[in-house]
CSV table of C-alpha atoms in Angstrom, one decimal:
chain,number,residue,atom,x,y,z
A,1,MET,CA,96.2,126.1,140.6
A,2,GLU,CA,93.0,124.3,139.8
A,3,THR,CA,93.8,124.4,136.1
A,4,ARG,CA,97.3,123.0,136.7
A,5,THR,CA,96.0,120.3,139.0
A,6,GLY,CA,93.3,119.4,136.4
A,7,GLY,CA,95.9,119.2,133.7
A,8,LEU,CA,98.2,117.0,135.7
A,9,SER,CA,95.2,114.8,136.6
A,10,SER,CA,94.3,114.6,132.9
A,11,VAL,CA,97.8,113.6,132.0
A,12,ALA,CA,97.9,110.9,134.7
A,13,SER,CA,94.5,109.6,133.5
A,14,ASP,CA,95.7,109.4,129.9
A,15,ARG,CA,98.8,107.6,130.9
A,16,ALA,CA,96.8,105.2,133.1
A,17,THR,CA,94.5,104.5,130.2
A,18,PHE,CA,97.4,104.0,127.9
A,19,PHE,CA,99.1,101.5,130.1
A,20,ARG,CA,95.8,99.7,130.8
A,21,GLN,CA,95.0,99.3,127.1
A,22,SER,CA,98.6,98.5,126.0
A,23,GLY,CA,98.8,96.1,129.0
A,24,TRP,CA,95.7,94.3,127.7
A,25,LEU,CA,97.1,93.9,124.2
A,26,MET,CA,100.5,92.8,125.6
A,27,VAL,CA,98.7,90.1,127.6
A,28,VAL,CA,96.9,89.1,124.4
A,29,ASN,CA,100.1,89.0,122.4
A,30,LEU,CA,101.8,87.0,125.1
A,31,VAL,CA,98.9,84.5,125.3
A,32,THR,CA,98.6,84.3,121.5
A,33,GLY,CA,102.4,83.9,121.2
A,34,VAL,CA,102.3,81.0,123.7
A,35,VAL,CA,99.3,79.4,121.9
A,36,MET,CA,101.0,79.9,118.5
A,37,LEU,CA,104.0,78.0,119.7
A,38,GLY,CA,101.6,75.0,119.6
A,39,VAL,CA,102.0,75.1,115.9
A,40,HIS,CA,105.7,74.7,116.2
A,41,PHE,CA,105.3,71.7,118.5
A,42,LEU,CA,104.1,70.0,115.3
A,43,ALA,CA,107.7,70.0,114.1
A,44,LYS,CA,108.0,66.9,116.2
A,45,TRP,CA,105.3,65.1,114.2
A,46,ILE,CA,106.0,66.2,110.7
A,47,PRO,CA,109.2,65.9,108.6
A,48,PRO,CA,111.6,68.8,108.8
A,49,SER,CA,111.1,69.5,105.1
A,50,GLU,CA,107.4,69.9,105.6
A,51,TYR,CA,107.9,72.1,108.6
A,52,ALA,CA,110.3,74.3,106.7
A,53,THR,CA,107.7,74.6,103.9
A,54,ALA,CA,105.0,75.6,106.3
A,55,VAL,CA,107.2,78.3,107.9
A,56,THR,CA,108.2,79.6,104.5
A,57,LEU,CA,104.6,79.8,103.3
A,58,LEU,CA,103.5,81.5,106.6
A,59,THR,CA,106.4,83.9,106.1
A,60,LEU,CA,105.2,84.7,102.6
A,61,THR,CA,101.8,85.6,104.0
A,62,MET,CA,103.6,88.0,106.4
A,63,LEU,CA,105.0,89.8,103.3
A,64,ILE,CA,101.5,90.9,102.5
A,65,PRO,CA,101.5,94.4,103.8
A,66,ALA,CA,99.1,93.6,106.6
A,67,ILE,CA,100.7,95.9,109.2
A,68,PRO,CA,100.9,98.9,106.9
A,69,LEU,CA,97.3,98.3,105.8
A,70,GLN,CA,96.1,98.0,109.4
A,71,MET,CA,97.9,101.2,110.3
A,72,VAL,CA,96.4,103.1,107.3
A,73,VAL,CA,92.9,102.0,108.2
A,74,ALA,CA,93.6,102.8,111.9
A,75,GLN,CA,94.8,106.3,111.0
A,76,GLN,CA,91.8,106.9,108.7
A,77,THR,CA,89.3,105.5,111.3
A,78,ALA,CA,90.8,107.6,114.1
A,79,ALA,CA,90.8,110.8,112.0
A,80,ASP,CA,87.3,110.4,110.6
A,81,LEU,CA,85.8,109.5,114.0
A,82,ALA,CA,87.5,112.5,115.5
A,83,LEU,CA,86.0,114.8,112.8
A,84,ASP,CA,82.6,113.0,112.9
A,85,ARG,CA,82.9,111.7,109.3
A,86,LEU,CA,81.3,108.3,109.6
A,87,ARG,CA,79.7,108.3,106.1
A,88,VAL,CA,83.2,109.1,104.6
A,89,LEU,CA,84.7,106.3,106.6
A,90,SER,CA,82.1,103.7,105.5
A,91,GLY,CA,82.8,104.5,101.9
A,92,LYS,CA,86.6,104.1,102.4
A,93,ILE,CA,86.2,100.8,104.1
A,94,ARG,CA,83.9,99.2,101.6
A,95,GLY,CA,85.8,100.6,98.6
A,96,LEU,CA,89.1,99.4,100.1
A,97,TRP,CA,87.7,95.8,100.5
A,98,GLY,CA,86.7,95.8,96.8
A,99,TRP,CA,90.1,97.0,95.6
A,100,LEU,CA,92.0,94.5,97.8
A,101,THR,CA,89.9,91.6,96.6
A,102,LEU,CA,90.5,92.6,93.0
A,103,ALA,CA,94.2,92.8,93.7
A,104,TRP,CA,94.2,89.4,95.3
A,105,ALA,CA,92.4,87.9,92.3
A,106,VAL,CA,95.1,89.3,90.0
A,107,GLY,CA,97.9,88.0,92.2
A,108,ALA,CA,96.3,84.6,92.6
A,109,THR,CA,96.1,84.3,88.8
A,110,VAL,CA,99.9,84.9,88.6
A,111,VAL,CA,100.6,82.3,91.3
A,112,VAL,CA,98.4,79.7,89.5
A,113,VAL,CA,100.5,80.2,86.4
A,114,LEU,CA,103.8,80.1,88.2
A,115,GLU,CA,102.9,77.2,90.6
A,116,PRO,CA,105.2,74.6,89.0
A,117,PHE,CA,108.2,76.9,89.2
A,118,LEU,CA,107.4,78.0,92.8
A,119,SER,CA,106.9,74.4,93.9
A,120,ARG,CA,110.2,73.3,92.4
A,121,ARG,CA,112.2,76.4,93.6
A,122,LEU,CA,110.8,76.4,97.1
A,123,SER,CA,111.0,72.6,97.4
A,124,ILE,CA,107.2,72.2,98.0
A,125,ALA,CA,106.2,68.6,97.8
A,126,ASN,CA,102.4,69.0,97.7
A,127,PRO,CA,101.0,71.9,95.6
A,128,ALA,CA,97.8,71.8,97.6
A,129,SER,CA,99.6,73.9,100.3
A,130,ILE,CA,100.0,76.6,97.7
A,131,TRP,CA,96.3,76.7,96.9
A,132,VAL,CA,95.4,76.9,100.6
A,133,THR,CA,97.9,79.7,101.0
A,134,LEU,CA,96.2,81.7,98.3
A,135,LEU,CA,92.9,81.6,100.2
A,136,LEU,CA,94.8,82.4,103.4
A,137,MET,CA,96.3,85.5,101.7
A,138,LEU,CA,92.8,86.8,100.9
A,139,GLY,CA,92.0,86.5,104.6
A,140,CYS,CA,95.3,88.2,105.5
A,141,LEU,CA,94.2,91.1,103.3
A,142,TRP,CA,90.8,91.5,105.0
A,143,MET,CA,92.0,90.9,108.5
A,144,PRO,CA,94.2,94.1,108.8
A,145,VAL,CA,91.2,96.2,107.6
A,146,VAL,CA,89.1,94.8,110.4
A,147,TRP,CA,91.8,95.1,113.0
A,148,GLY,CA,92.6,98.7,111.7
A,149,MET,CA,89.0,99.7,112.3
A,150,LEU,CA,89.0,98.3,115.8
A,151,GLN,CA,92.4,100.0,116.6
A,152,GLY,CA,91.4,103.3,115.1
A,153,ALA,CA,88.2,103.3,117.1
A,154,GLN,CA,90.3,102.4,120.2
A,155,ASN,CA,88.2,99.3,120.7
A,156,PHE,CA,91.1,97.4,122.1
A,157,LEU,CA,89.0,94.9,124.0
A,158,TRP,CA,87.6,93.3,120.8
A,159,LEU,CA,90.8,93.8,118.9
A,160,GLY,CA,92.4,91.6,121.5
A,161,ILE,CA,89.6,89.0,121.4
A,162,SER,CA,89.8,88.9,117.6
A,163,MET,CA,93.5,88.3,117.9
A,164,LEU,CA,93.0,85.5,120.4
A,165,ALA,CA,90.4,83.8,118.2
A,166,ASN,CA,92.9,83.7,115.4
A,167,ALA,CA,95.5,81.9,117.6
A,168,VAL,CA,93.2,79.5,119.3
A,169,VAL,CA,91.3,78.4,116.2
A,170,ARG,CA,94.6,78.1,114.2
A,171,VAL,CA,96.4,75.9,116.7
A,172,GLY,CA,93.5,73.8,117.6
A,173,SER,CA,92.7,73.1,114.0
A,174,ALA,CA,96.4,72.4,113.2
A,175,VAL,CA,96.7,69.8,115.9
A,176,LEU,CA,93.5,68.0,114.7
A,177,LEU,CA,94.4,68.2,111.0
A,178,VAL,CA,98.0,67.0,111.5
A,179,TRP,CA,96.9,64.2,113.8
A,180,PHE,CA,93.8,62.9,111.9
A,181,TRP,CA,94.4,64.1,108.3
A,182,ARG,CA,97.9,64.8,106.9
A,183,ARG,CA,101.2,65.2,108.6
A,184,GLU,CA,102.4,67.9,106.2
A,185,ALA,CA,102.4,71.6,105.5
A,186,THR,CA,99.0,71.6,103.9
A,187,SER,CA,97.4,70.9,107.3
A,188,ILE,CA,99.2,73.7,109.0
A,189,MET,CA,98.2,76.2,106.2
A,190,THR,CA,94.5,75.0,106.3
A,191,ALA,CA,94.5,75.6,110.1
A,192,ALA,CA,95.9,79.1,109.5
A,193,LEU,CA,93.1,79.8,107.1
A,194,LEU,CA,90.5,78.7,109.6
A,195,GLY,CA,92.0,80.9,112.3
A,196,VAL,CA,92.1,84.0,110.1
A,197,GLY,CA,88.5,83.4,109.1
A,198,ALA,CA,87.3,83.2,112.7
A,199,SER,CA,89.2,86.4,113.5
A,200,VAL,CA,87.8,88.3,110.5
A,201,LEU,CA,84.2,87.3,111.3
A,202,LEU,CA,84.4,88.4,114.9
A,203,GLY,CA,86.0,91.7,113.9
A,204,LEU,CA,83.4,92.4,111.2
A,205,TRP,CA,80.6,91.9,113.7
A,206,GLN,CA,82.1,94.2,116.3
A,207,SER,CA,83.0,97.0,113.8
A,208,ARG,CA,79.7,96.8,111.8
A,209,ALA,CA,78.7,100.3,112.9
A,210,LEU,CA,81.7,101.7,111.0
A,211,TRP,CA,81.0,100.1,107.6
A,212,THR,CA,77.3,99.1,107.3
A,213,GLY,CA,75.7,102.5,107.3
A,214,PRO,CA,75.2,105.1,104.5
A,215,ALA,CA,78.5,105.8,102.7
A,216,GLU,CA,80.0,108.5,100.6
A,217,PRO,CA,81.6,107.3,97.3
A,218,LEU,CA,85.3,106.4,97.7
A,219,ALA,CA,87.7,109.0,96.2
A,220,ALA,CA,90.4,106.4,95.5
A,221,ARG,CA,93.0,108.7,94.1
A,222,ALA,CA,92.7,111.2,97.0
A,223,LEU,CA,92.8,108.4,99.5
A,224,LEU,CA,95.9,106.9,97.8
A,225,ARG,CA,97.8,110.2,97.9
A,226,GLN,CA,96.9,110.6,101.5
A,227,THR,CA,97.8,107.1,102.7
A,228,LEU,CA,100.7,106.0,100.3
A,229,PRO,CA,103.4,107.5,102.6
A,230,LEU,CA,101.8,105.6,105.6
A,231,PHE,CA,101.8,102.4,103.5
A,232,LEU,CA,105.4,102.7,102.4
A,233,GLY,CA,106.7,103.7,105.9
A,234,PHE,CA,105.1,100.8,107.7
A,235,GLY,CA,105.8,98.6,104.7
A,236,VAL,CA,109.6,99.0,105.3
A,237,THR,CA,109.2,98.0,108.9
A,238,LEU,CA,107.3,94.8,107.8
A,239,PHE,CA,109.9,94.1,105.2
A,240,LEU,CA,112.8,94.2,107.6
A,241,PHE,CA,110.7,92.2,110.1
A,242,SER,CA,110.0,89.2,107.8
A,243,ALA,CA,111.8,89.1,104.4
A,244,ASP,CA,115.0,87.5,105.7
A,245,THR,CA,113.5,84.0,106.1
A,246,VAL,CA,112.6,83.9,102.4
A,247,PHE,CA,116.1,84.8,101.4
A,248,VAL,CA,117.5,82.0,103.7
A,249,LYS,CA,115.0,79.5,102.3
A,250,TRP,CA,116.3,80.5,98.8
A,251,TRP,CA,120.0,80.2,99.5
A,252,PHE,CA,120.2,77.8,102.5
A,253,PRO,CA,117.2,75.4,102.2
A,254,GLU,CA,118.9,72.8,104.4
A,255,GLN,CA,119.3,75.3,107.3
A,256,THR,CA,115.9,76.9,107.0
A,257,ALA,CA,114.3,74.9,109.8
A,258,TRP,CA,116.9,76.0,112.4
A,259,TYR,CA,116.8,79.6,111.1
A,260,ALA,CA,112.9,79.6,111.2
A,261,SER,CA,112.8,78.3,114.7
A,262,ALA,CA,115.2,81.1,115.9
A,263,GLY,CA,113.2,83.7,114.0
A,264,THR,CA,110.0,82.5,115.5
A,265,LEU,CA,111.4,83.1,119.0
A,266,ALA,CA,113.2,86.3,118.2
A,267,ARG,CA,110.3,87.9,116.5
A,268,GLY,CA,108.4,87.4,119.7
A,269,LEU,CA,110.2,90.4,121.0
A,270,ILE,CA,108.4,92.6,118.5
A,271,TRP,CA,105.1,91.0,119.3
A,272,LEU,CA,105.7,91.6,123.0
A,273,VAL,CA,106.3,95.3,122.8
A,274,GLY,CA,104.3,96.1,119.7
A,275,PRO,CA,101.1,96.9,121.6
A,276,LEU,CA,102.7,99.9,123.1
A,277,ALA,CA,103.1,101.6,119.7
A,278,ALA,CA,99.8,100.2,118.5
A,279,VAL,CA,97.9,101.9,121.4
A,280,MET,CA,100.0,105.1,121.0
A,281,PHE,CA,99.2,105.5,117.3
A,282,PRO,CA,95.5,106.3,117.2
A,283,LYS,CA,95.9,108.6,120.3
A,284,VAL,CA,98.5,110.6,118.5
A,285,VAL,CA,96.4,110.7,115.4
A,286,ARG,CA,93.4,112.0,117.4
A,287,SER,CA,95.4,114.6,119.2
A,288,THR,CA,97.0,115.8,116.0
A,289,VAL,CA,93.7,116.1,114.1
A,290,ARG,CA,92.2,118.0,117.0
A,291,ALA,CA,95.4,120.1,117.6
A,292,GLU,CA,95.5,118.8,121.2
A,293,ASP,CA,98.6,118.2,123.3
A,294,GLY,CA,99.0,114.5,123.8
A,295,ASN,CA,102.6,113.4,123.3
A,296,LEU,CA,103.1,109.8,124.5
A,297,LEU,CA,106.4,109.2,122.7
A,298,THR,CA,108.8,109.4,125.6
A,299,VAL,CA,106.9,106.9,127.8
A,300,THR,CA,106.3,104.6,124.9
A,301,LEU,CA,109.9,104.6,123.8
A,302,VAL,CA,111.4,104.1,127.3
A,303,SER,CA,108.9,101.3,128.1
A,304,THR,CA,109.7,99.6,124.8
A,305,ALA,CA,113.4,99.8,125.4
A,306,VAL,CA,113.3,98.4,128.9
A,307,LEU,CA,110.9,95.6,127.9
A,308,VAL,CA,112.7,94.5,124.7
A,309,GLY,CA,116.1,94.7,126.4
A,310,VAL,CA,115.1,92.5,129.3
A,311,ALA,CA,113.1,90.1,127.2
A,312,GLY,CA,116.0,89.8,124.7
A,313,LEU,CA,118.5,88.9,127.4
A,314,GLY,CA,116.0,86.5,128.9
A,315,LEU,CA,115.4,84.8,125.6
A,316,CYS,CA,119.1,84.1,125.1
A,317,LEU,CA,119.4,82.7,128.6
A,318,VAL,CA,116.4,80.4,128.5
A,319,GLY,CA,116.7,79.7,124.8
A,320,PRO,CA,118.1,76.1,125.0
A,321,TRP,CA,115.3,75.0,127.4
A,322,LEU,CA,112.6,76.7,125.3
A,323,ILE,CA,113.9,75.3,122.0
A,324,ARG,CA,114.1,71.8,123.5
A,325,PHE,CA,110.5,72.2,124.9
A,326,VAL,CA,109.0,73.4,121.6
A,327,TYR,CA,111.0,71.5,119.1
A,328,THR,CA,113.4,68.5,119.6
A,329,PRO,CA,116.9,68.3,121.1
A,330,ALA,CA,118.3,68.2,117.6
A,331,TYR,CA,117.2,71.9,117.1
A,332,VAL,CA,119.0,73.3,120.2
A,333,GLN,CA,122.6,73.6,119.0
A,334,PRO,CA,122.0,75.0,115.4
A,335,THR,CA,119.2,77.3,116.6
A,336,MET,CA,121.2,78.7,119.5
A,337,GLU,CA,124.0,79.6,117.1
A,338,ILE,CA,121.5,81.9,115.3
A,339,LEU,CA,119.2,83.1,118.1
A,340,PRO,CA,121.4,85.7,119.8
A,341,TRP,CA,122.1,87.4,116.5
A,342,TYR,CA,118.4,87.4,115.6
A,343,ALA,CA,117.4,88.9,119.0
A,344,ALA,CA,120.1,91.6,118.6
A,345,ALA,CA,118.6,92.6,115.2
A,346,MET,CA,115.0,92.8,116.6
A,347,ILE,CA,115.9,95.2,119.4
A,348,PRO,CA,116.7,98.3,117.2
A,349,LEU,CA,113.7,97.3,115.0
A,350,ALA,CA,111.4,97.4,118.0
A,351,LEU,CA,112.6,100.9,118.9
A,352,ALA,CA,112.5,102.1,115.3
A,353,ASN,CA,108.9,100.9,115.1
A,354,VAL,CA,107.9,103.2,117.9
A,355,LEU,CA,109.4,106.2,116.2
A,356,VAL,CA,107.8,105.3,112.9
A,357,ASN,CA,104.4,105.1,114.5
A,358,HIS,CA,104.9,108.5,116.1
A,359,LEU,CA,106.1,110.2,112.9
A,360,LEU,CA,103.4,108.8,110.7
A,361,ALA,CA,100.7,109.3,113.2
A,362,ARG,CA,101.6,113.0,113.0
A,363,THR,CA,101.6,112.8,109.2
A,364,ASP,CA,105.3,113.7,109.3
A,365,TYR,CA,106.3,111.9,106.1
A,366,ARG,CA,109.8,113.3,105.6
A,367,VAL,CA,111.4,110.0,106.7
A,368,VAL,CA,109.5,107.8,104.2
A,369,PRO,CA,111.8,108.3,101.2
A,370,TRP,CA,114.8,107.5,103.3
A,371,LEU,CA,113.1,104.3,104.6
A,372,VAL,CA,112.3,103.2,101.1
A,373,GLY,CA,116.0,103.8,100.1
A,374,LEU,CA,117.1,101.9,103.2
A,375,ALA,CA,115.0,98.9,102.1
A,376,VAL,CA,116.6,98.9,98.7
A,377,LEU,CA,120.1,99.1,100.3
A,378,TYR,CA,119.1,96.2,102.6
A,379,VAL,CA,118.3,94.0,99.6
A,380,ALA,CA,121.5,95.0,97.9
A,381,GLY,CA,123.4,94.1,101.1
A,382,LEU,CA,121.8,90.7,101.3
A,383,LEU,CA,122.7,90.1,97.6
A,384,ALA,CA,126.3,91.0,98.4
A,385,PHE,CA,126.7,89.4,101.8
A,386,HIS,CA,125.0,86.1,102.3
A,387,ALA,CA,127.8,83.6,103.0
A,388,SER,CA,125.8,82.2,105.9
A,389,PRO,CA,122.5,82.7,107.7
A,390,ILE,CA,124.3,84.6,110.4
A,391,GLN,CA,125.8,87.0,107.9
A,392,ILE,CA,122.3,87.7,106.7
A,393,LEU,CA,121.4,88.6,110.3
A,394,HIS,CA,124.4,90.9,110.4
A,395,VAL,CA,123.0,92.8,107.4
A,396,LEU,CA,119.6,92.8,109.0
A,397,ALA,CA,120.9,94.2,112.3
A,398,VAL,CA,122.8,97.0,110.5
A,399,ALA,CA,119.6,97.9,108.5
A,400,CYS,CA,117.5,98.0,111.6
A,401,SER,CA,120.0,100.2,113.5
A,402,VAL,CA,120.2,102.6,110.5
A,403,MET,CA,116.4,102.7,110.5
A,404,PHE,CA,116.3,103.7,114.2
A,405,GLY,CA,118.9,106.4,113.5
A,406,LEU,CA,117.0,107.9,110.6
A,407,CYS,CA,113.7,108.0,112.6
A,408,TRP,CA,115.4,109.5,115.6
A,409,TRP,CA,116.9,112.2,113.4
A,410,PHE,CA,113.5,113.3,112.1
A,411,VAL,CA,111.8,113.0,115.5
A,412,LYS,CA,114.4,115.5,116.9
A,413,ARG,CA,113.7,117.9,114.0
A,414,PRO,CA,110.0,118.7,114.1
A,415,LEU,CA,108.1,120.1,111.1
A,416,PRO,CA,109.1,123.7,110.5
A,417,VAL,CA,105.6,125.2,110.3
A,418,PRO,CA,103.6,124.6,113.5
A,419,GLY,CA,100.0,123.5,112.8
A,420,GLN,CA,100.7,122.4,109.2
A,421,VAL,CA,100.0,118.8,110.1
A,422,THR,CA,96.5,118.1,109.0
A,423,VAL,CA,94.4,115.2,107.8
A,424,PRO,CA,92.7,116.4,104.6
A,425,GLU,CA,89.1,115.3,104.0
A,426,VAL,CA,88.7,112.6,101.4
A,427,MET,CA,85.4,113.1,99.6
């Protein structure tokens, strides 16, 4: 009886910790979301074409696989800390930074060469916004590494503070730069660069114990084999989350401002419930590595479904007021035509994200090839059906629903050999 009571007490304590940590990150996401809306208030001060350019460039930075990268680092950090392999972890982090910086340098060179074409095709008036975006992309490559270390170490307090710093510095700088410098996209992108820089510096300081000590040499090939499925799996989630705005900018440049405003609000649903999966992930990694019983999937999935459903309905109800408050009255009618469809697409994506986190945390990679195939079919669907921005959202909603169905199928069919899920040592 004591053992049973102790077990129930441990489960209750784990769930209390889970809700406390995820609650903190949800508060952080809510506050940062509200603060980040301050950037979109600037749509009242700058021309619609410059606002559309800023949103498009910010969306391009979202296409950097920041979420997959963060989750890879979180998984490696959680696993190595659970197995007391700090020297191995330090080598991975420092080696990863070096490779990411080299990849950025190659990509930046390509963008410099293609700048005239990109400026013309994306209707960018001032090329300076592209140069600032390049520096921002470097920060966006470093930031998920820092956040991944904090997440994997379950240092959710400083993870949240680092996220807050990004939002506060970004919005404060944007207001000052737009008001006193230039009323164009370059100011908004410069502010984003300053926010990311502040976030990275804070995170580096708080995670210094994980990457400053003695380190084992990085076995790059072994690490790539181990983490590529994670990268691809989370990459598909990110692609479905963000790629549509770029397609709309390409095909419907005159409607991008309305579409981007609807997307900003609808994506808030993912940011609201994302902390539940983010907190669950390193706990599942830890319990898997140590062969412990720690399944939080049911409580995470149910909580996500309830929150995203209620929030989605509320967003559609208060949408006209919120749009008028953040933007201008001219945005209300065209944005509200898009917003319900956008919110409907984000709901299955939020649920699929929980399942993806669960599967990949347990190194159950069977779903990954299917997700990659789904991403290819999603692009094919967009190329075939893009008569209007709303039709693009129809394609997105179908893709997100199929993603949820695929992940559910594999969750209900566990790996055939118990105990075969391991995290191999990378030396």
